[in-house]
PDB file of C-alpha atoms and ligand atoms in Angstrom:
ATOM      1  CA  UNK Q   1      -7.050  -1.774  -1.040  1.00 87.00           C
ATOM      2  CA  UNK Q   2      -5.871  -4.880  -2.956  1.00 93.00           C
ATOM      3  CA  UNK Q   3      -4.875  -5.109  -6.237  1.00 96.00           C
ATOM      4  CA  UNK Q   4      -5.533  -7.489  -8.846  1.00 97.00           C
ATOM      5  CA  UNK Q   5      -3.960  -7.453 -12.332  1.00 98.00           C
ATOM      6  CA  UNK Q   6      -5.802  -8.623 -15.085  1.00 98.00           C
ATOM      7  CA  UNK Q   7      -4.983  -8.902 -19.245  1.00 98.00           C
ATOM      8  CA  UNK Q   8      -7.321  -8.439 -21.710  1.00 98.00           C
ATOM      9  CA  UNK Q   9      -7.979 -10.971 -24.485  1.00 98.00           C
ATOM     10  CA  UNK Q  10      -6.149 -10.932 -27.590  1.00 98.00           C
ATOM     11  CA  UNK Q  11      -8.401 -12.190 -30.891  1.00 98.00           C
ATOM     12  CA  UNK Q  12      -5.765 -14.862 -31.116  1.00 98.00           C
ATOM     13  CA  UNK Q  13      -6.812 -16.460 -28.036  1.00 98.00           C
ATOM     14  CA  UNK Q  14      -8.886 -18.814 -29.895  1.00 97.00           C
ATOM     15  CA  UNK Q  15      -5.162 -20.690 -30.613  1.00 97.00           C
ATOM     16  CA  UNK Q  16      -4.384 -20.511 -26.925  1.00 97.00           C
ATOM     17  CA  UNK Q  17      -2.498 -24.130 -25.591  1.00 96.00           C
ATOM     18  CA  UNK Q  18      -4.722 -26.750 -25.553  1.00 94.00           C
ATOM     19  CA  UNK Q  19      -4.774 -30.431 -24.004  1.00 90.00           C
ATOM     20  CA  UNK Q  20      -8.437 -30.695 -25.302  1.00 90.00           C
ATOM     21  CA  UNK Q  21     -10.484 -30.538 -27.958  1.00 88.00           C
ATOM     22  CA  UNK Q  22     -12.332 -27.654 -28.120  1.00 90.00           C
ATOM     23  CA  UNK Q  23     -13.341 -24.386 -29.927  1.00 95.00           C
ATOM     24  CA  UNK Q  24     -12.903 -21.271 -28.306  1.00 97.00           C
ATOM     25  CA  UNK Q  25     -15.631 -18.390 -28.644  1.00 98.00           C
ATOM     26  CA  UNK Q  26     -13.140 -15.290 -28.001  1.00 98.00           C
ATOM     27  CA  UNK Q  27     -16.329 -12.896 -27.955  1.00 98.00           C
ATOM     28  CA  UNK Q  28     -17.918 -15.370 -25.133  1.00 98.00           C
ATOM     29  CA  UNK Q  29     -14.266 -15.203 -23.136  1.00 98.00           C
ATOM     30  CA  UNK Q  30     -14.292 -11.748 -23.338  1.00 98.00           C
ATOM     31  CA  UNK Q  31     -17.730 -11.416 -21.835  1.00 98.00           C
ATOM     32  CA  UNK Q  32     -16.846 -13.938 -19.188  1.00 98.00           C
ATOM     33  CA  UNK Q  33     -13.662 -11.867 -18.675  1.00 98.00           C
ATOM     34  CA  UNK Q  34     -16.098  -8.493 -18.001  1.00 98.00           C
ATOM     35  CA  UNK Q  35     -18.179 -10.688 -15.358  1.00 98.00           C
ATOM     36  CA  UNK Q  36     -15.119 -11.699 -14.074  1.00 98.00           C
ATOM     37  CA  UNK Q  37     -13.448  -8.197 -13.222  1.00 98.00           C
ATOM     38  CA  UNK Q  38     -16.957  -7.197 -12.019  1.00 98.00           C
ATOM     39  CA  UNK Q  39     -16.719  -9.982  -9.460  1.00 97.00           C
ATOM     40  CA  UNK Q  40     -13.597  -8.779  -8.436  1.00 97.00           C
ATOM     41  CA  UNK Q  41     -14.089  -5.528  -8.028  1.00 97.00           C
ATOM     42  CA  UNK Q  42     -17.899  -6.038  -6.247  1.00 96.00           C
ATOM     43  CA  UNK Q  43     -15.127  -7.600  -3.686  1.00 95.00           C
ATOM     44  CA  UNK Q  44     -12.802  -4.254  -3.182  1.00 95.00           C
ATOM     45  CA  UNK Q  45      -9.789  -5.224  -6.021  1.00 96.00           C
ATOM     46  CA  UNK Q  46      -9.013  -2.203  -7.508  1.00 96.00           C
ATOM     47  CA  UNK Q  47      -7.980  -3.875 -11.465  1.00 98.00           C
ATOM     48  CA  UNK Q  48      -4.653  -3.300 -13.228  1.00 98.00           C
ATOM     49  CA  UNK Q  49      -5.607  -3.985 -16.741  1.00 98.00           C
ATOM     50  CA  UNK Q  50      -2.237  -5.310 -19.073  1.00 98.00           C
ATOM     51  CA  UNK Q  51      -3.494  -4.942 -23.151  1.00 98.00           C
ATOM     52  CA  UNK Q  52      -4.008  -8.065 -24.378  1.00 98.00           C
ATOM     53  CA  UNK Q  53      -0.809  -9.018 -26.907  1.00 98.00           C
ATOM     54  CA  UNK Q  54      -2.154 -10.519 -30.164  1.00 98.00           C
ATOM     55  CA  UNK Q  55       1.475 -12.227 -30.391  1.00 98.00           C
ATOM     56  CA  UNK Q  56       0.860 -14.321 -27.174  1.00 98.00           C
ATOM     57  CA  UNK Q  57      -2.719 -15.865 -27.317  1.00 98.00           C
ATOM     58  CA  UNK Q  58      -2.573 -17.408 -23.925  1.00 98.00           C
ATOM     59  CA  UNK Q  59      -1.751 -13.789 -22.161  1.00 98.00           C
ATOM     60  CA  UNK Q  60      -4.922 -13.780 -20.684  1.00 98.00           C
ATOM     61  CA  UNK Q  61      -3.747 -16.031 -18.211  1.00 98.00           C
ATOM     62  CA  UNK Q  62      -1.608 -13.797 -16.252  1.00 98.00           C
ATOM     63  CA  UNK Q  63      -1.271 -15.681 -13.082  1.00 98.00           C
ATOM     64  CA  UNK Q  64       1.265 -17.683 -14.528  1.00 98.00           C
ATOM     65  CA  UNK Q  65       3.488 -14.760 -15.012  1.00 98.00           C
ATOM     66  CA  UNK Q  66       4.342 -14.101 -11.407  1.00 98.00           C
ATOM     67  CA  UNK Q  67       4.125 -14.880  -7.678  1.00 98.00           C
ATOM     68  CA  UNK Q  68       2.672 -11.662  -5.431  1.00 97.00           C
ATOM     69  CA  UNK Q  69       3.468 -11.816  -1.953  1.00 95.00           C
ATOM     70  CA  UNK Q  70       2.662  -8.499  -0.081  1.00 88.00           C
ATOM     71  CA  UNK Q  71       5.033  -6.343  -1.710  1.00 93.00           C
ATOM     72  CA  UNK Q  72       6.907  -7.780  -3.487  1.00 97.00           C
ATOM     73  CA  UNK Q  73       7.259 -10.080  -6.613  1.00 98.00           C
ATOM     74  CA  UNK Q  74       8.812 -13.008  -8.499  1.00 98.00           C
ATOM     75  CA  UNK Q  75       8.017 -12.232 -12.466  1.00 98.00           C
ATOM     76  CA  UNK Q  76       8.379 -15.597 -13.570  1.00 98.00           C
ATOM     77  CA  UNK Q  77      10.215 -17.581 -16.591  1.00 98.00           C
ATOM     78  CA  UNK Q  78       7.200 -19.246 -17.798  1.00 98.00           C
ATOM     79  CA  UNK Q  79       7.400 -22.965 -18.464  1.00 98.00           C
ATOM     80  CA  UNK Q  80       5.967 -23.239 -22.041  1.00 98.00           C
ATOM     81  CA  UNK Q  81       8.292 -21.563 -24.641  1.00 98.00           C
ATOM     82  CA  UNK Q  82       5.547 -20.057 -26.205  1.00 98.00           C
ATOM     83  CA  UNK Q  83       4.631 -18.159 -23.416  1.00 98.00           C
ATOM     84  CA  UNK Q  84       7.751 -16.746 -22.002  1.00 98.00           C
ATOM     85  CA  UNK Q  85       7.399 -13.131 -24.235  1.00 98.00           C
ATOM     86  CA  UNK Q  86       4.526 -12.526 -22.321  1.00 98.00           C
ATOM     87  CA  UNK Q  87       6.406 -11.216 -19.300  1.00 98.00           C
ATOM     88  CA  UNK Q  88       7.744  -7.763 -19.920  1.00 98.00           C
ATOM     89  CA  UNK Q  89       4.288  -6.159 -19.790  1.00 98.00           C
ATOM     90  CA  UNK Q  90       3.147  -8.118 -17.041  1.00 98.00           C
ATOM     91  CA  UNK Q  91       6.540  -6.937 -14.894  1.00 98.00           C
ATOM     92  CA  UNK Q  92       6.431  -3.410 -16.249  1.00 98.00           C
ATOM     93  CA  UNK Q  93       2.736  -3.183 -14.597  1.00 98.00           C
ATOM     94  CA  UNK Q  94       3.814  -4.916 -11.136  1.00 98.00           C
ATOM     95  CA  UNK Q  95       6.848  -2.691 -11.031  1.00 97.00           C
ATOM     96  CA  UNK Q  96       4.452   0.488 -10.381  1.00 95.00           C
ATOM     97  CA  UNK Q  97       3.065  -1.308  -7.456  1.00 96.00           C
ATOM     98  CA  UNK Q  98       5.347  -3.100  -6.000  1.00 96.00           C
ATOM     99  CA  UNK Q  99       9.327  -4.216  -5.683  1.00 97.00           C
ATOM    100  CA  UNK Q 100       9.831  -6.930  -8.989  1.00 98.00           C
ATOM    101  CA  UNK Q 101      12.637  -9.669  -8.987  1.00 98.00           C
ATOM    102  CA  UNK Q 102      13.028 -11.508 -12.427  1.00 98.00           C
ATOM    103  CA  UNK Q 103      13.210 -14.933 -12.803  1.00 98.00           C
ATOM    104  CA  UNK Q 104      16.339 -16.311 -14.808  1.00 97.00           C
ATOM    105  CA  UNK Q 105      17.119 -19.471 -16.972  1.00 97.00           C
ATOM    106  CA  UNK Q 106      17.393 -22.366 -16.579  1.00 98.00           C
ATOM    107  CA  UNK Q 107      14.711 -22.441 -13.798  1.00 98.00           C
ATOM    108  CA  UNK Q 108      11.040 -22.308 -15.276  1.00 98.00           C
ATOM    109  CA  UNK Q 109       7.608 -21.694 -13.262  1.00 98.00           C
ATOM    110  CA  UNK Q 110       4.222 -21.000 -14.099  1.00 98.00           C
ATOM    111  CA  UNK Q 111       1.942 -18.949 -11.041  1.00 98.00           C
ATOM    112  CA  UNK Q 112      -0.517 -21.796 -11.372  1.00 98.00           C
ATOM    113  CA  UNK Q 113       1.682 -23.784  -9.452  1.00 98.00           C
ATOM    114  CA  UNK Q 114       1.816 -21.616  -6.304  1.00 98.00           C
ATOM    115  CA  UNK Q 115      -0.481 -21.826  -4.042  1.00 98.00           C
ATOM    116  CA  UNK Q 116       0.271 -19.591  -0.581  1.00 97.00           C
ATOM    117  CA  UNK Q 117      -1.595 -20.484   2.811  1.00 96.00           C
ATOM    118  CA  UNK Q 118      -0.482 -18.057   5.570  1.00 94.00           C
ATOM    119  CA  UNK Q 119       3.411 -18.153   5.829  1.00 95.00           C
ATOM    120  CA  UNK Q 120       3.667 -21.628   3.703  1.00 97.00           C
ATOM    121  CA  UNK Q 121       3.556 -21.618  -0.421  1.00 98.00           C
ATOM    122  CA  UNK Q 122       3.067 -24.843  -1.974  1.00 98.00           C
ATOM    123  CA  UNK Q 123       4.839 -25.207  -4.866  1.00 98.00           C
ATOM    124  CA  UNK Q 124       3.381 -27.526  -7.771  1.00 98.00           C
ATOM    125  CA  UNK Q 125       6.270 -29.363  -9.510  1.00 98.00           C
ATOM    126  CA  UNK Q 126       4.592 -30.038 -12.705  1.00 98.00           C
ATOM    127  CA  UNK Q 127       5.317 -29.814 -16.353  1.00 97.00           C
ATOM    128  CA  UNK Q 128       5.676 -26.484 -16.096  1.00 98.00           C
ATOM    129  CA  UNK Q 129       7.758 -25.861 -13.112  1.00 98.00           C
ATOM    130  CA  UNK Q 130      11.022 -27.475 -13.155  1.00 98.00           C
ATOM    131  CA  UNK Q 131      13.420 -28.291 -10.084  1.00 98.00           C
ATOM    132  CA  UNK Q 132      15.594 -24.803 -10.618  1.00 98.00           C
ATOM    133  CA  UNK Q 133      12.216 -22.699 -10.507  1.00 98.00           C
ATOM    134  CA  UNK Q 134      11.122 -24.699  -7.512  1.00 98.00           C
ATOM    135  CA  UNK Q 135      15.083 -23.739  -6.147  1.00 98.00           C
ATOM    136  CA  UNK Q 136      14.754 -20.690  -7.172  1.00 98.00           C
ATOM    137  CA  UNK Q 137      11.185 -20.003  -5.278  1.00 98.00           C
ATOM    138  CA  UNK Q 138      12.791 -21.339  -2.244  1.00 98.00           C
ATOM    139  CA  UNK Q 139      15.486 -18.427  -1.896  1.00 98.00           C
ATOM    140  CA  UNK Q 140      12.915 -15.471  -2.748  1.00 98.00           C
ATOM    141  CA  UNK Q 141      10.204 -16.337  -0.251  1.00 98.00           C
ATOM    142  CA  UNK Q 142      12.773 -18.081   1.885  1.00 98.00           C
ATOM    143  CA  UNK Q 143      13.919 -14.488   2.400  1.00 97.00           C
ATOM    144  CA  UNK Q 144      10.752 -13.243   2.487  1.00 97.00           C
ATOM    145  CA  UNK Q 145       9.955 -15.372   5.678  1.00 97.00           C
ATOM    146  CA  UNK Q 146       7.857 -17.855   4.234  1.00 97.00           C
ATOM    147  CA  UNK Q 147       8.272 -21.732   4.106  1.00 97.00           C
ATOM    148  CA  UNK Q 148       7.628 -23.861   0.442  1.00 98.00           C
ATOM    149  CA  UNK Q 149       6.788 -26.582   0.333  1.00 98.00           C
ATOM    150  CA  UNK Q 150       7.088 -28.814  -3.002  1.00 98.00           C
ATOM    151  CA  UNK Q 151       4.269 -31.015  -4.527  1.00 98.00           C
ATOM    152  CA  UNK Q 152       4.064 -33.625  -6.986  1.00 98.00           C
ATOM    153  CA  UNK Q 153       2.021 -32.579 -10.161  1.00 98.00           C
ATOM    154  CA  UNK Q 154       0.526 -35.760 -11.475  1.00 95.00           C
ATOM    155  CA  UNK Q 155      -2.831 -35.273 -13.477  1.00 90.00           C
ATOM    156  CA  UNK Q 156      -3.580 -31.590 -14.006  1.00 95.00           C
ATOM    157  CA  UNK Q 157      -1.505 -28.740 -15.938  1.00 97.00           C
ATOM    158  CA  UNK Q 158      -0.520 -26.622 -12.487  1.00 98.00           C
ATOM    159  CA  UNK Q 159      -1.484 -27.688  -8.899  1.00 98.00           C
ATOM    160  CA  UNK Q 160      -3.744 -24.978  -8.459  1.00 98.00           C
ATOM    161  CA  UNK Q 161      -5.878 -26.718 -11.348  1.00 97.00           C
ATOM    162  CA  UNK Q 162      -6.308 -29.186  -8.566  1.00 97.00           C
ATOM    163  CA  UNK Q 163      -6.231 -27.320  -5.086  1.00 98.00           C
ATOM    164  CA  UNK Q 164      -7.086 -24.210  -4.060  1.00 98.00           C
ATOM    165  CA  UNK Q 165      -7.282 -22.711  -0.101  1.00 97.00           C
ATOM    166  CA  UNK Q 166     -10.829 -21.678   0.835  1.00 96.00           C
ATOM    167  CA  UNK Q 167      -9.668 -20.241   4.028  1.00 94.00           C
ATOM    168  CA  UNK Q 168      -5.691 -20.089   6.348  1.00 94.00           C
ATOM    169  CA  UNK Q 169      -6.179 -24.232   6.987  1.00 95.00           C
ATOM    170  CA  UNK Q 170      -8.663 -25.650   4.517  1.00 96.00           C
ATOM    171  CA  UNK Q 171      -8.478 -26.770   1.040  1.00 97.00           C
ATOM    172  CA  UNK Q 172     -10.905 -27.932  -1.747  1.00 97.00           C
ATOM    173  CA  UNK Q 173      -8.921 -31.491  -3.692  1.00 97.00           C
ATOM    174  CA  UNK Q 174      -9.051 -32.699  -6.881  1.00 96.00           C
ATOM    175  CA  UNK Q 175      -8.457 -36.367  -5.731  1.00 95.00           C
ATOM    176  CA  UNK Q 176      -5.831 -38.376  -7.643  1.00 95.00           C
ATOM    177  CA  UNK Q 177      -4.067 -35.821  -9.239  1.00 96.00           C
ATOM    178  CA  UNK Q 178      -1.274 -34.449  -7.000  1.00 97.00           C
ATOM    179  CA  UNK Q 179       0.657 -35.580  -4.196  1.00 97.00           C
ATOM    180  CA  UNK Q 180      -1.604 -35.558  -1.013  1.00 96.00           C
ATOM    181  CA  UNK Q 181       1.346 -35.951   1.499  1.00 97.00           C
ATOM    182  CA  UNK Q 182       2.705 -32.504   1.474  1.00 97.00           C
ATOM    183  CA  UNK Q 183      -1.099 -31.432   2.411  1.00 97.00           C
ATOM    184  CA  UNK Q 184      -1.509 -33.408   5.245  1.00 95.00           C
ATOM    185  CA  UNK Q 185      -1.689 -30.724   7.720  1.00 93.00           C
ATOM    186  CA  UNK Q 186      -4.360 -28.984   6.077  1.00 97.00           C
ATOM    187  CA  UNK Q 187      -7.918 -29.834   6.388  1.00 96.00           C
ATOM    188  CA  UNK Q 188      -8.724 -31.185   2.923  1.00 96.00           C
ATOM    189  CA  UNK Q 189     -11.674 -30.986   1.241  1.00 96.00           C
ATOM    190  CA  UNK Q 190     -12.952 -33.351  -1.622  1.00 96.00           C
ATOM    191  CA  UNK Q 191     -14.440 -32.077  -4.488  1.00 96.00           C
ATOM    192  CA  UNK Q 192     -17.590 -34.037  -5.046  1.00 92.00           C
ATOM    193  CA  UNK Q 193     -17.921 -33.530  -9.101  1.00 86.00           C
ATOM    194  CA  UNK Q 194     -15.821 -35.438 -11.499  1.00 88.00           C
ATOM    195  CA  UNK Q 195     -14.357 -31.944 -13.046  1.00 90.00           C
ATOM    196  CA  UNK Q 196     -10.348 -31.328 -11.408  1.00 91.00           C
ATOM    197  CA  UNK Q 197     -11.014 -27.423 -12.372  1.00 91.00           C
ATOM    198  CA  UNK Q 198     -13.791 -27.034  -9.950  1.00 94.00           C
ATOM    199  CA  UNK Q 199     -11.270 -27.336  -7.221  1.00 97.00           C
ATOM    200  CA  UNK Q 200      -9.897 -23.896  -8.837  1.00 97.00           C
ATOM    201  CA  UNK Q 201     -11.542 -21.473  -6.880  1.00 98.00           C
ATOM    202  CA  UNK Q 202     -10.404 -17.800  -5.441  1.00 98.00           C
ATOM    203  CA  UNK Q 203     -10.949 -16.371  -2.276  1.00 96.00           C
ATOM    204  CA  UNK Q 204     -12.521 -13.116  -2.289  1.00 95.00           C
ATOM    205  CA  UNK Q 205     -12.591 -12.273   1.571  1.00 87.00           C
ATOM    206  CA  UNK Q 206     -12.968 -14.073   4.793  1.00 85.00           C
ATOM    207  CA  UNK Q 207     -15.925 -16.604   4.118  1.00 91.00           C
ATOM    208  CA  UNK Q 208     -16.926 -15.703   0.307  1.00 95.00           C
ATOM    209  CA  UNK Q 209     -15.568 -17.591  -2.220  1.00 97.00           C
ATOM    210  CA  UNK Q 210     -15.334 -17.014  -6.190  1.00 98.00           C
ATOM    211  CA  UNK Q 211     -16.536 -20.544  -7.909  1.00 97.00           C
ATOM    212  CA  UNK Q 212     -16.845 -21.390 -11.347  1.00 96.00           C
ATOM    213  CA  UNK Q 213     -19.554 -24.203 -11.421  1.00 87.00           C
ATOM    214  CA  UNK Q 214     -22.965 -24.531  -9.796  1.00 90.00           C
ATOM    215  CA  UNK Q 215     -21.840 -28.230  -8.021  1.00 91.00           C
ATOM    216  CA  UNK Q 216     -19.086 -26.953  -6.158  1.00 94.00           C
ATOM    217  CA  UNK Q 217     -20.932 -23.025  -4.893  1.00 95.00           C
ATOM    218  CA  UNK Q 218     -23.522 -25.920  -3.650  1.00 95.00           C
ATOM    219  CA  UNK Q 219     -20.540 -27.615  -1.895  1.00 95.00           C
ATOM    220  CA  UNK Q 220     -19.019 -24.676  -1.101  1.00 94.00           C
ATOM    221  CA  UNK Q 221     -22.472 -23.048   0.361  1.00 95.00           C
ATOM    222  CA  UNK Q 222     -22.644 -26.223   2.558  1.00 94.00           C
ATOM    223  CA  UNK Q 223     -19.721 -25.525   4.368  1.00 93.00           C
ATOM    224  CA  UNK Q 224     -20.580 -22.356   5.629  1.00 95.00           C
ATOM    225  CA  UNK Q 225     -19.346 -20.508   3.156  1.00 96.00           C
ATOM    226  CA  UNK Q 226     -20.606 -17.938   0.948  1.00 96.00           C
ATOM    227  CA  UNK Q 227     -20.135 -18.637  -2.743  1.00 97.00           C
ATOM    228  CA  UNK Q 228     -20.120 -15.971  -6.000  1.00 97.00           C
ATOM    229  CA  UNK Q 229     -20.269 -17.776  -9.026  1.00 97.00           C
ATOM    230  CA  UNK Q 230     -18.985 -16.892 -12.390  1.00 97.00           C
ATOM    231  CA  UNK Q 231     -18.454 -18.832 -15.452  1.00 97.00           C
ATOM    232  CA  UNK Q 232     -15.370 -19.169 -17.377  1.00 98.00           C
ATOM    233  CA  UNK Q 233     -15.966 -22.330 -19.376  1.00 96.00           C
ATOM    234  CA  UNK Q 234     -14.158 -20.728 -22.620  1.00 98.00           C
ATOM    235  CA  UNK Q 235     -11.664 -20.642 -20.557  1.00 98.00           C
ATOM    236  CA  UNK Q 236     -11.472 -24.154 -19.462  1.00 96.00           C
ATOM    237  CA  UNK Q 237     -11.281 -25.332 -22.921  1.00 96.00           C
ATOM    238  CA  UNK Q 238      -7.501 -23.800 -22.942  1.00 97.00           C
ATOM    239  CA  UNK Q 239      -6.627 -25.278 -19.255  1.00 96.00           C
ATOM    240  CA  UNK Q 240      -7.247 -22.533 -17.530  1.00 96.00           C
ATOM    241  CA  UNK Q 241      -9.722 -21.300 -14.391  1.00 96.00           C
ATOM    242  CA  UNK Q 242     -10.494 -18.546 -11.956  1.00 98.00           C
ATOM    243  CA  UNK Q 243      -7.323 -18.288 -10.624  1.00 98.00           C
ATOM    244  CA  UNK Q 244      -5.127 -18.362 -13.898  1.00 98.00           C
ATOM    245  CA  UNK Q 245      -6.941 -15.243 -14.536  1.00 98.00           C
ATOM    246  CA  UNK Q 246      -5.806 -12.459 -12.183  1.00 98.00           C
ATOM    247  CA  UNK Q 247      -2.130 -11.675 -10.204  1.00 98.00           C
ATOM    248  CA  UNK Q 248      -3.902 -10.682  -6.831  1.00 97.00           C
ATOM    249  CA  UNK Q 249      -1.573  -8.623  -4.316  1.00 95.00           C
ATOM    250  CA  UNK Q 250      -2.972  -8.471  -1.127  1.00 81.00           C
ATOM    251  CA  UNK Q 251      -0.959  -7.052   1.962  1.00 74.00           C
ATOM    252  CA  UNK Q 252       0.662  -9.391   3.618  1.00 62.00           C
TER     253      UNK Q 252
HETATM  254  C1  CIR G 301      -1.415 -22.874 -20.834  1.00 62.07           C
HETATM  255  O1  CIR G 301      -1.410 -24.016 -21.290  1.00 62.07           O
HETATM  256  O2  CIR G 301      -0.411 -22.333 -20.376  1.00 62.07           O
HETATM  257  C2  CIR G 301      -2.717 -22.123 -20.874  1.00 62.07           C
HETATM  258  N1  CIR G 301      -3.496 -22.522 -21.991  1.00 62.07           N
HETATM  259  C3  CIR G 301      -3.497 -22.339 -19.607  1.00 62.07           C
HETATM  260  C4  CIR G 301      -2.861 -21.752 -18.400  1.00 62.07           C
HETATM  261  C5  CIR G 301      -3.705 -21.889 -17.197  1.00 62.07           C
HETATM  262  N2  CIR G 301      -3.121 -21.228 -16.087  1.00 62.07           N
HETATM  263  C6  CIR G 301      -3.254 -21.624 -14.833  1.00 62.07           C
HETATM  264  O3  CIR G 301      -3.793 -22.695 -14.553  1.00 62.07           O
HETATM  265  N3  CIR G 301      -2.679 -20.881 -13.895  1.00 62.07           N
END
């Protein structure tokens, strides 16, 4: 059964990191947090559930914390200093399911950035991932069998705020705001909104896809696939999407 670990929102999460303007309903997150978890476990996740750390307001977003790949895991040094003490929980709870390597300084990566297709991980070089956590990705997963392969960042927080794989060969794009020649051998999918995040989607099983707005499960229904929608809009107004929200292990 896969896995999926989720953490629970701290009442500080209304000063989460911000590029926009926005004010944050922490009772609304938490309820799109519950719909959330539902959605995943409706799809066969068994949860993990971290406790939320008042300390760290943007703890909810735990994908950022580490890389999953079968079984075994990268706890990551995240790349905003304000969210690096969020780790030791997050590893403590992957260490009782599977084998947990820690990132170490200098390099710095956020989860967000990784985005695994079959045997190849793209890696996001962003604001948040420098060159020594891209370096440092290489030699885990290198050893792990898989091939990474870096992408420019250019107008979105991680690249996953930007692409996301709806299948082993397809992705949904953002246009404009990463590096399109790494993709090329995928079959890339526009996004037809003007919103970046609804290219942030998560895979649920073969053909059903987790979507956040009512444009793209259109989009998304017209390519043959099926789409589950749930909102997490409170979330958006910190950066963050679907994804950011869950570490999901699935066997390799
Ligand atoms: C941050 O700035 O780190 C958070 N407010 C948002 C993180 C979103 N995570 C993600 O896209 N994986």
């Amino acid at each position: 059964m896969p896995v999926a670990v989720v953490r629970e929102i701290p009442d500080s999460f209304s000063e989460a990191i911000t590029s926009r303007e926005a004010v944050i309903d922490v009772a609304a997150a938490r309820e799109q947090h519950a719909e959330y978890r539902a959605r995943l476990e409706e799809s066969g996740f068994r949860l993990v559930v971290v406790p939320a750390d008042e300390d760290h307001p943007d703890c909810p977003f735990v994908e950022d914390i580490a890389v999953a790949l079968g079984g075994d895991a990268l706890v990551s040094r995240p790349g905003h200093p304000a969210r690096r003490g969020e780790v030791g929980p997050v590893a403590e709870a992957l260490a009782g399911l599977c084998s947990v390597t820690m990132m170490e300084e200098p390099a710095t990566l956020d989860g967000g950035d990784v985005l695994r297709i079959g045997d190849v991980i793209y890696v996001g070089r962003s604001g948040r991932t420098n060159a020594g956590g891209v370096t440092r990705l290489m030699g885990w997963a290198g050893r792990l069998g898989f091939t990474v392969v870096p992408v420019d960042v250019i107008g979105v927080l991680h690249l996953k705020s930007a692409v996301t794989a709806v299948d082993e060969t397809t992705v949904l794009l953002a246009p404009g705001m990463v590096d399109e020649v790494p993709l090329t051998d995928l079959r890339t999918i526009v996004i037809a909104g003007e919103d970046p995040h609804a290219a942030n989607v998560v895979r649920l099983a073969d053909g059903v896809v987790l979507v956040s707005d009512a444009g793209m499960a259109a989009q998304i229904a017209e390519l043959g696939y099926r789409a589950v929608t749930c909102d997490v809009s409170e979330f958006a107004k910190s950066d963050g999407g679907l994804t950011c929200l869950s570490i999901r292990l699935r066997d390799r």
